[in-house]
Amino acid sequence: QAWADDVRRFRKMFKCPVSTELVVIVGNHDIGFHYEMTTYKVNRFEKVFNFTSGKLITRKGINFVLVNSVAMEGDGCAVCRTSEAKLVALSHKLNCSQQKPNHSNKRCSDVEKLPASEPILLQHYPLYRKSDAECSGEDSAPPGEKNIPFKEKYDVLSQEASQKLLWWFHPRLILSGHTHSACEVLHAGKIPEISVPSFSWRNRNNPSFIMGSITPTDFSLQKCFLPYESRVFTIYCAAGALLVILILAHCQLLTPPFYFAQRLISKHKA
């Protein structure tokens, strides 16, 4: 019942026209952390949101790779093995598709050719980084939290899993989340990863989202902020106070303080 309620709430919040494609990435709030993850939970999510780790979405010559980062534990669990096998198979297809036509490789002779565009990884956990110390911007982590070391396989992917994804796909961009704070880092000095901050006021005072324009060879991203929650509360309080004043004025209860107090005293004596 709780799962059905969550799905219903999600669909209400992110309702979009039929012509707009909605892609959902699995995370720890959907199937639990690795120690909570089960085949049942993964299948339940895949059925509702048409998600599969290692799934390739190609639109207008642009390759997007969906990753179940919770399953990148590296301990050989059933879900992890299946997920990694799909990722390896997909990486082989993508790598073969990027080879030049005159390049002969027997391993690629019977492989389905995909658009020769370096992929963009979409995943929940960020790749490994020590902390948010190098992150900047108004929606990055608070100063008191930036130097707190991240825990591998909990806050970020392990170093091993991160290297696997970079080696398998050689992505041109990685989009992740999970930490609730924004961060932009470069992996291997050339591969950008953008951790998108939380979209919910529950997690931060200044939620945001990213809009992008992407081509097979380039991309441009722009961050868009929602109103500050504190400012929204201030507006509500000011509007409420103004409404009270207008009601009192309409009822002719707004008089100079002296006469107002005198009237109250007279009523009390009566």
Tab-separated table of C-alpha atoms in Angstrom:
chain	number	residue	atom	x	y	z
A	1	GLN	CA	0.000	0.000	0.000
A	2	ALA	CA	2.813	2.427	0.864
A	3	TRP	CA	4.481	1.740	-2.503
A	4	ALA	CA	1.222	2.367	-4.375
A	5	ASP	CA	0.770	5.651	-2.491
A	6	ASP	CA	4.316	6.739	-3.376
A	7	VAL	CA	3.797	5.925	-7.061
A	8	ARG	CA	0.487	7.795	-7.116
A	9	ARG	CA	2.076	10.838	-5.457
A	10	PHE	CA	5.022	10.754	-7.867
A	11	ARG	CA	2.775	10.631	-10.907
A	12	LYS	CA	0.740	13.531	-9.579
A	13	MET	CA	3.844	15.664	-8.927
A	14	PHE	CA	5.575	14.896	-12.230
A	15	LYS	CA	2.567	14.615	-14.488
A	16	CYS	CA	3.459	15.566	-18.038
A	17	PRO	CA	1.846	15.453	-21.506
A	18	VAL	CA	1.822	12.193	-23.429
A	19	SER	CA	4.218	13.748	-25.930
A	20	THR	CA	6.830	14.278	-23.168
A	21	GLU	CA	8.983	11.280	-22.300
A	22	LEU	CA	9.613	10.793	-18.584
A	23	VAL	CA	12.702	8.777	-17.619
A	24	VAL	CA	13.015	7.690	-13.985
A	25	ILE	CA	16.265	6.518	-12.377
A	26	VAL	CA	16.202	4.052	-9.490
A	27	GLY	CA	17.738	5.011	-6.139
A	28	ASN	CA	17.973	3.896	-2.543
A	29	HIS	CA	14.589	5.437	-1.665
A	30	ASP	CA	12.974	3.182	-4.284
A	31	ILE	CA	14.595	-0.196	-3.593
A	32	GLY	CA	16.540	0.482	-0.393
A	33	PHE	CA	20.266	0.532	0.184
A	34	HIS	CA	22.158	-2.527	-1.019
A	35	TYR	CA	21.529	-4.531	2.157
A	36	GLU	CA	17.779	-3.854	1.758
A	37	MET	CA	17.609	-4.424	-2.003
A	38	THR	CA	15.736	-7.498	-3.210
A	39	THR	CA	14.799	-8.872	-6.613
A	40	TYR	CA	11.159	-8.214	-5.760
A	41	LYS	CA	11.783	-4.498	-5.102
A	42	VAL	CA	13.849	-4.118	-8.272
A	43	ASN	CA	11.236	-5.869	-10.423
A	44	ARG	CA	8.473	-3.789	-8.839
A	45	PHE	CA	10.262	-0.574	-9.782
A	46	GLU	CA	11.125	-1.796	-13.287
A	47	LYS	CA	7.515	-2.766	-13.948
A	48	VAL	CA	6.084	0.602	-12.895
A	49	PHE	CA	8.711	2.901	-14.426
A	50	ASN	CA	10.002	0.783	-17.331
A	51	PHE	CA	13.519	0.999	-15.916
A	52	THR	CA	16.321	-1.501	-16.450
A	53	SER	CA	19.909	-1.047	-15.368
A	54	GLY	CA	22.035	-1.085	-18.475
A	55	LYS	CA	19.163	0.179	-20.579
A	56	LEU	CA	20.102	2.436	-23.464
A	57	ILE	CA	17.852	5.295	-24.514
A	58	THR	CA	18.828	6.840	-27.845
A	59	ARG	CA	17.135	10.019	-28.982
A	60	LYS	CA	18.244	12.051	-32.018
A	61	GLY	CA	21.625	10.354	-32.064
A	62	ILE	CA	22.236	10.923	-28.325
A	63	ASN	CA	22.946	7.902	-26.123
A	64	PHE	CA	21.744	7.861	-22.513
A	65	VAL	CA	22.745	4.947	-20.278
A	66	LEU	CA	20.581	4.213	-17.229
A	67	VAL	CA	22.483	2.776	-14.268
A	68	ASN	CA	21.158	1.094	-11.130
A	69	SER	CA	23.903	2.477	-8.906
A	70	VAL	CA	22.548	0.637	-5.848
A	71	ALA	CA	23.490	-2.601	-7.622
A	72	MET	CA	27.110	-1.498	-8.138
A	73	GLU	CA	28.112	-2.970	-4.785
A	74	GLY	CA	30.579	-5.422	-6.300
A	75	ASP	CA	29.774	-8.263	-3.909
A	76	GLY	CA	28.412	-10.638	-6.549
A	77	CYS	CA	24.790	-10.562	-5.401
A	78	ALA	CA	22.224	-11.818	-7.934
A	79	VAL	CA	20.894	-8.359	-8.784
A	80	CYS	CA	24.441	-6.968	-8.977
A	81	ARG	CA	25.630	-9.712	-11.345
A	82	THR	CA	22.672	-9.229	-13.664
A	83	SER	CA	23.044	-5.460	-13.670
A	84	GLU	CA	26.792	-5.519	-14.342
A	85	ALA	CA	26.405	-8.103	-17.114
A	86	LYS	CA	23.925	-5.837	-18.925
A	87	LEU	CA	26.230	-2.849	-18.517
A	88	VAL	CA	29.214	-4.770	-19.900
A	89	ALA	CA	27.202	-5.967	-22.909
A	90	LEU	CA	25.970	-2.447	-23.591
A	91	SER	CA	29.452	-0.960	-23.268
A	92	HIS	CA	30.679	-3.429	-25.888
A	93	LYS	CA	27.988	-2.273	-28.324
A	94	LEU	CA	28.747	1.392	-27.703
A	95	ASN	CA	32.499	0.954	-28.019
A	96	CYS	CA	32.126	-0.977	-31.268
A	97	SER	CA	29.803	1.702	-32.635
A	98	GLN	CA	32.399	4.409	-32.023
A	99	GLN	CA	35.110	2.669	-34.025
A	100	LYS	CA	35.971	4.081	-37.427
A	101	PRO	CA	34.438	2.279	-40.431
A	102	ASN	CA	37.834	1.197	-41.759
A	103	HIS	CA	38.815	-0.282	-38.402
A	104	SER	CA	38.551	-4.065	-38.508
A	105	ASN	CA	37.653	-5.842	-35.286
A	106	LYS	CA	36.252	-9.361	-35.371
A	107	ARG	CA	34.618	-8.842	-31.980
A	108	CYS	CA	32.521	-6.051	-33.473
A	109	SER	CA	31.607	-7.692	-36.769
A	110	ASP	CA	28.195	-8.944	-35.646
A	111	VAL	CA	27.430	-6.218	-33.103
A	112	GLU	CA	24.412	-3.970	-33.580
A	113	LYS	CA	25.621	-0.521	-34.530
A	114	LEU	CA	24.442	2.393	-32.400
A	115	PRO	CA	24.905	6.152	-32.939
A	116	ALA	CA	28.616	6.921	-32.633
A	117	SER	CA	28.112	9.362	-29.786
A	118	GLU	CA	29.799	9.109	-26.401
A	119	PRO	CA	27.087	8.248	-23.861
A	120	ILE	CA	25.674	10.249	-20.986
A	121	LEU	CA	25.314	8.290	-17.738
A	122	LEU	CA	22.182	8.785	-15.635
A	123	GLN	CA	22.451	7.386	-12.104
A	124	HIS	CA	21.441	8.098	-8.519
A	125	TYR	CA	24.731	7.725	-6.611
A	126	PRO	CA	27.609	10.005	-7.601
A	127	LEU	CA	30.905	8.492	-8.654
A	128	TYR	CA	33.519	8.314	-5.933
A	129	ARG	CA	34.834	11.559	-4.481
A	130	LYS	CA	36.345	12.114	-1.053
A	131	SER	CA	33.904	14.819	0.017
A	132	ASP	CA	32.150	17.957	-1.193
A	133	ALA	CA	35.167	20.091	-0.270
A	134	GLU	CA	35.751	21.157	-3.887
A	135	CYS	CA	32.088	21.885	-4.599
A	136	SER	CA	30.935	25.483	-4.916
A	137	GLY	CA	27.776	27.443	-5.594
A	138	GLU	CA	24.848	28.636	-3.527
A	139	ASP	CA	23.223	25.200	-3.626
A	140	SER	CA	26.339	23.251	-2.654
A	141	ALA	CA	26.670	21.661	0.782
A	142	PRO	CA	26.814	24.006	3.818
A	143	PRO	CA	30.380	24.998	4.808
A	144	GLY	CA	30.201	22.860	7.939
A	145	GLU	CA	29.433	19.718	5.902
A	146	LYS	CA	31.749	20.097	2.903
A	147	ASN	CA	34.787	18.505	4.521
A	148	ILE	CA	32.954	15.520	6.000
A	149	PRO	CA	34.403	12.413	4.274
A	150	PHE	CA	31.986	10.445	2.124
A	151	LYS	CA	31.405	6.778	2.838
A	152	GLU	CA	31.878	4.513	-0.174
A	153	LYS	CA	28.816	2.492	-1.212
A	154	TYR	CA	26.621	4.744	0.935
A	155	ASP	CA	27.200	8.392	0.013
A	156	VAL	CA	29.034	7.689	-3.248
A	157	LEU	CA	29.975	4.677	-5.357
A	158	SER	CA	33.113	2.796	-4.437
A	159	GLN	CA	36.346	3.661	-6.215
A	160	GLU	CA	36.244	0.278	-7.957
A	161	ALA	CA	32.674	0.699	-9.224
A	162	SER	CA	33.421	4.248	-10.357
A	163	GLN	CA	36.449	3.121	-12.351
A	164	LYS	CA	34.401	0.354	-13.954
A	165	LEU	CA	31.778	2.777	-15.253
A	166	LEU	CA	34.398	5.190	-16.547
A	167	TRP	CA	36.346	2.387	-18.224
A	168	TRP	CA	33.305	0.676	-19.714
A	169	PHE	CA	31.585	3.730	-21.183
A	170	HIS	CA	34.055	6.635	-21.435
A	171	PRO	CA	31.076	8.959	-20.919
A	172	ARG	CA	31.080	12.614	-21.941
A	173	LEU	CA	28.783	13.564	-19.051
A	174	ILE	CA	27.519	12.000	-15.824
A	175	LEU	CA	24.348	13.193	-14.092
A	176	SER	CA	23.767	12.021	-10.526
A	177	GLY	CA	22.032	13.026	-7.292
A	178	HIS	CA	21.669	11.434	-3.841
A	179	THR	CA	23.669	13.908	-1.718
A	180	HIS	CA	20.901	16.583	-1.822
A	181	SER	CA	23.579	19.202	-2.622
A	182	ALA	CA	24.987	20.415	-5.927
A	183	CYS	CA	28.491	19.616	-7.083
A	184	GLU	CA	30.483	19.705	-10.313
A	185	VAL	CA	33.625	17.578	-10.582
A	186	LEU	CA	35.952	16.360	-13.317
A	187	HIS	CA	36.937	12.694	-13.441
A	188	ALA	CA	40.277	11.838	-15.024
A	189	GLY	CA	40.621	15.546	-15.661
A	190	LYS	CA	38.126	15.558	-18.536
A	191	ILE	CA	34.834	13.801	-17.732
A	192	PRO	CA	32.344	16.145	-16.029
A	193	GLU	CA	29.905	14.919	-13.418
A	194	ILE	CA	27.095	17.096	-12.168
A	195	SER	CA	25.359	16.090	-8.954
A	196	VAL	CA	21.895	17.603	-9.084
A	197	PRO	CA	20.663	18.943	-5.708
A	198	SER	CA	17.403	17.950	-4.096
A	199	PHE	CA	14.172	19.114	-5.718
A	200	SER	CA	12.365	19.046	-2.360
A	201	TRP	CA	11.985	21.779	0.257
A	202	ARG	CA	12.162	19.019	2.823
A	203	ASN	CA	15.874	18.607	2.135
A	204	ARG	CA	17.023	22.158	1.467
A	205	ASN	CA	15.849	25.766	1.511
A	206	ASN	CA	16.701	26.381	-2.154
A	207	PRO	CA	15.742	23.402	-4.357
A	208	SER	CA	16.646	23.475	-8.025
A	209	PHE	CA	16.518	21.478	-11.224
A	210	ILE	CA	18.553	21.410	-14.411
A	211	MET	CA	17.431	22.049	-17.967
A	212	GLY	CA	19.681	21.136	-20.830
A	213	SER	CA	20.187	21.336	-24.559
A	214	ILE	CA	22.043	18.270	-25.813
A	215	THR	CA	23.376	17.283	-29.222
A	216	PRO	CA	25.339	14.167	-30.246
A	217	THR	CA	28.611	16.060	-29.740
A	218	ASP	CA	27.911	18.805	-27.209
A	219	PHE	CA	25.654	19.874	-24.344
A	220	SER	CA	24.628	23.010	-22.481
A	221	LEU	CA	23.057	22.886	-19.023
A	222	GLN	CA	21.308	25.594	-17.036
A	223	LYS	CA	20.292	25.407	-13.388
A	224	CYS	CA	16.849	26.714	-12.428
A	225	PHE	CA	15.984	27.527	-8.815
A	226	LEU	CA	12.667	27.205	-7.053
A	227	PRO	CA	11.713	29.992	-4.613
A	228	TYR	CA	13.440	29.869	-1.230
A	229	GLU	CA	11.163	28.106	1.257
A	230	SER	CA	11.919	30.761	3.897
A	231	ARG	CA	10.804	33.492	1.490
A	232	VAL	CA	7.598	31.612	0.724
A	233	PHE	CA	6.843	31.405	4.461
A	234	THR	CA	7.581	35.132	4.812
A	235	ILE	CA	5.166	35.941	1.981
A	236	TYR	CA	2.482	33.727	3.552
A	237	CYS	CA	2.914	35.400	6.955
A	238	ALA	CA	2.841	38.891	5.441
A	239	ALA	CA	-0.246	38.030	3.394
A	240	GLY	CA	-1.930	36.573	6.487
A	241	ALA	CA	-1.167	39.677	8.551
A	242	LEU	CA	-2.467	41.923	5.773
A	243	LEU	CA	-5.654	39.867	5.553
A	244	VAL	CA	-6.235	40.229	9.298
A	245	ILE	CA	-5.746	44.000	9.059
A	246	LEU	CA	-8.204	44.238	6.158
A	247	ILE	CA	-10.812	42.205	8.040
A	248	LEU	CA	-10.431	44.374	11.131
A	249	ALA	CA	-10.683	47.509	9.019
A	250	HIS	CA	-13.797	46.179	7.302
A	251	CYS	CA	-15.375	45.488	10.696
A	252	GLN	CA	-14.359	48.989	11.887
A	253	LEU	CA	-12.271	47.582	14.706
A	254	LEU	CA	-9.178	49.517	13.722
A	255	THR	CA	-9.156	52.669	15.847
A	256	PRO	CA	-6.378	54.575	17.566
A	257	PRO	CA	-4.855	52.445	20.345
A	258	PHE	CA	-6.247	54.635	23.146
A	259	TYR	CA	-9.854	54.457	22.014
A	260	PHE	CA	-9.524	50.786	21.197
A	261	ALA	CA	-8.254	50.051	24.709
A	262	GLN	CA	-10.958	52.250	26.231
A	263	ARG	CA	-13.632	50.398	24.345
A	264	LEU	CA	-12.307	47.081	25.605
A	265	ILE	CA	-12.298	48.358	29.207
A	266	SER	CA	-15.859	49.701	28.871
A	267	LYS	CA	-17.067	46.388	27.509
A	268	HIS	CA	-15.341	44.565	30.369
A	269	LYS	CA	-17.022	46.756	33.010
A	270	ALA	CA	-20.405	46.364	31.375
